[in-house]
Amino acid sequence: MKHILVLVITSGFVISACSPVAEKSEPKPQVQEVADYRANGIIAGSLPEIVEALENGEISSEALMKLYLQRIENIDKNGPKLQSLIAINPDAMELAIERDMQRAAGEVLGALHGVPVLLKDNIESKDKLATTAGALALKDNITGRDSPLVAGLRAQGAIILGKTNLSQWANFRSEGSLSGWSALGGQVRNPHMLDRNPCGSSSGSGAATAASLAAASVGTETNGSIICPANANGIVGFKPTVGIVPQQHIIPISASQDTAGPMTKTVMGAALMMNAMATTTPDTDYTSGLSKDALKGVRVGVLNFAKGKKAAILAHFDVALADLEAAGAVLVHIDEKPDSPNKLGKMAYDILKYEFKQGLNDYLASTSPELVTTRSLEQLIAFNLNHKEVELALYDQSIFVASQALGSLDSEEYQTAIETVQKATRQDGIDKLLAEHNVAVLVAPSGLAVPRVDPINGDVWPNNWPGYGGYAARAGYPHATVPMGGIHGVSVGLSFIGTKNSDAEVLSYAYGYEQHSMRRLEPQYLKSAEDIPFIAEAMRGISIKGNRSPPIKKNN
């Protein structure tokens, strides 16, 4: 592996190279030799840049596919071993050659013609790829079905390059889970800092996109599983309004909250993906409203009650607000959080468990009995116990057991919970904030700089996690995150949240911010924070040299 000299931060936190923070607060760089795993050339670009290169003939789909396959070999399977992919489509190269032949014949299928994309491994495609959720029980689950979003991507000429690793069962197996781990794929690594949590169940999609292993990827979210890995891996993530991207042929958790969404380097890339994936809104062009001036005169609600107390996050948020104002936004500060019913969190969690039991039983029943022998959640629990040395090596299946113990969706408890939670997060939550403050969109930090991966204790998240993404997830409303810089090289993002079906507008506001900030960090593949010299020095402590005080004599 080639080595290069790079500038490494010696103190403080980084917002970006173009930060308006005063020069005195900028840390002094220090030269350090590190392995060069950074992408270069066309694959270092964004999805729109790759689309343009294919259109202009600067590169063929075949050549592009070769570059991605080699990069996957170099840094996903070897080098830093990101383990962000579970499987590669064996027909990927053949499909790339076919797309080149179609282009040469003037038969361009759409904007994504010849573009390699990755799917989270809970999304079905008719390629020779199993859809496993990272679980041993589904290792042979080759369905021969395209989920509607994949059919939409394919119709525009995209090539399914492979499946990304994930938190097993989309992080809905255990309350002691480890984000980014699955029995089939192992632990996903964060390309910015390899010992840091890649976050959320779409961890592989986030890491692969940041590391330039494909032009774009698709994740899924029930509550935070697109936004959190996008925040952690320093990319754009977009969770659409539930229902805009169909749920069919995606291994489910919650019918009321599940949605797939794009994970890309830029907002324009996310909008291009939405044009293909959002098959229920075929007449909507999600790129048409993307303008650098999209925020001019727009009233933006600043969720001060959701910004947290972490000093470094607050500093980034302040700079992001200045960027929004520079983009022409009118900031409206909102200090008070809407009142919420007692036990809202418990009810929201119960909804997921009820819906998971029903949805998973239905899904398993739809698979081939010759390939998938576990036909229900009850049987799956037993399967995991019989294969505990693999499946239960790091944590239990407490959520599975709790879900199995619940009744049907006809129960009074479920019906009360869903009515209460949706009203609290919709009419009395996000919609109330938008209406009472006369704002078009809400902004807050997307989360914290992520902690380390901890296979002993499982995920250890701080209590003061900032953001309002839980409300957007429970409401089923659109939510975008855009990078707003990093803390010692670990990325953090800014959230944009809107009301139901305001997806195009939310993307346009996110784009306006992105174009006035441009704070996405390229991954540096640091092994840990101690690769940063000032942190390593501080961790070593001060060695006292010279004369020492004489020992204290004890009184006799």
mmCIF file of C-alpha atoms in Angstrom, residues 42-55 59 64 68 114-116 214-216 265:
data_model
loop_
_atom_site.group_PDB
_atom_site.id
_atom_site.type_symbol
_atom_site.label_atom_id
_atom_site.label_comp_id
_atom_site.label_asym_id
_atom_site.label_seq_id
_atom_site.Cartn_x
_atom_site.Cartn_y
_atom_site.Cartn_z
ATOM 1 C CA ILE A 42 -13.681 9.533 -11.253
ATOM 2 C CA ILE A 43 -14.779 7.271 -8.382
ATOM 3 C CA ALA A 44 -13.835 9.991 -5.904
ATOM 4 C CA GLY A 45 -16.596 12.080 -7.453
ATOM 5 C CA SER A 46 -20.264 12.388 -6.618
ATOM 6 C CA LEU A 47 -23.122 10.592 -8.358
ATOM 7 C CA PRO A 48 -23.937 13.583 -10.630
ATOM 8 C CA GLU A 49 -20.278 13.800 -11.660
ATOM 9 C CA ILE A 50 -20.201 10.085 -12.460
ATOM 10 C CA VAL A 51 -23.428 10.364 -14.459
ATOM 11 C CA GLU A 52 -21.927 13.251 -16.441
ATOM 12 C CA ALA A 53 -18.699 11.317 -17.111
ATOM 13 C CA LEU A 54 -20.679 8.372 -18.471
ATOM 14 C CA GLU A 55 -22.823 10.649 -20.623
ATOM 15 C CA ILE A 59 -15.470 6.581 -18.957
ATOM 16 C CA LEU A 64 -16.139 2.204 -13.983
ATOM 17 C CA TYR A 68 -15.195 -0.130 -8.069
ATOM 18 C CA GLY A 114 -24.599 2.211 -16.372
ATOM 19 C CA VAL A 115 -24.259 3.518 -12.806
ATOM 20 C CA PRO A 116 -23.251 0.928 -10.153
ATOM 21 C CA ALA A 214 -20.159 2.630 -5.504
ATOM 22 C CA ALA A 215 -21.710 5.696 -7.056
ATOM 23 C CA ALA A 216 -24.552 5.587 -4.518
ATOM 24 C CA LYS A 265 -22.231 12.155 -1.286
#
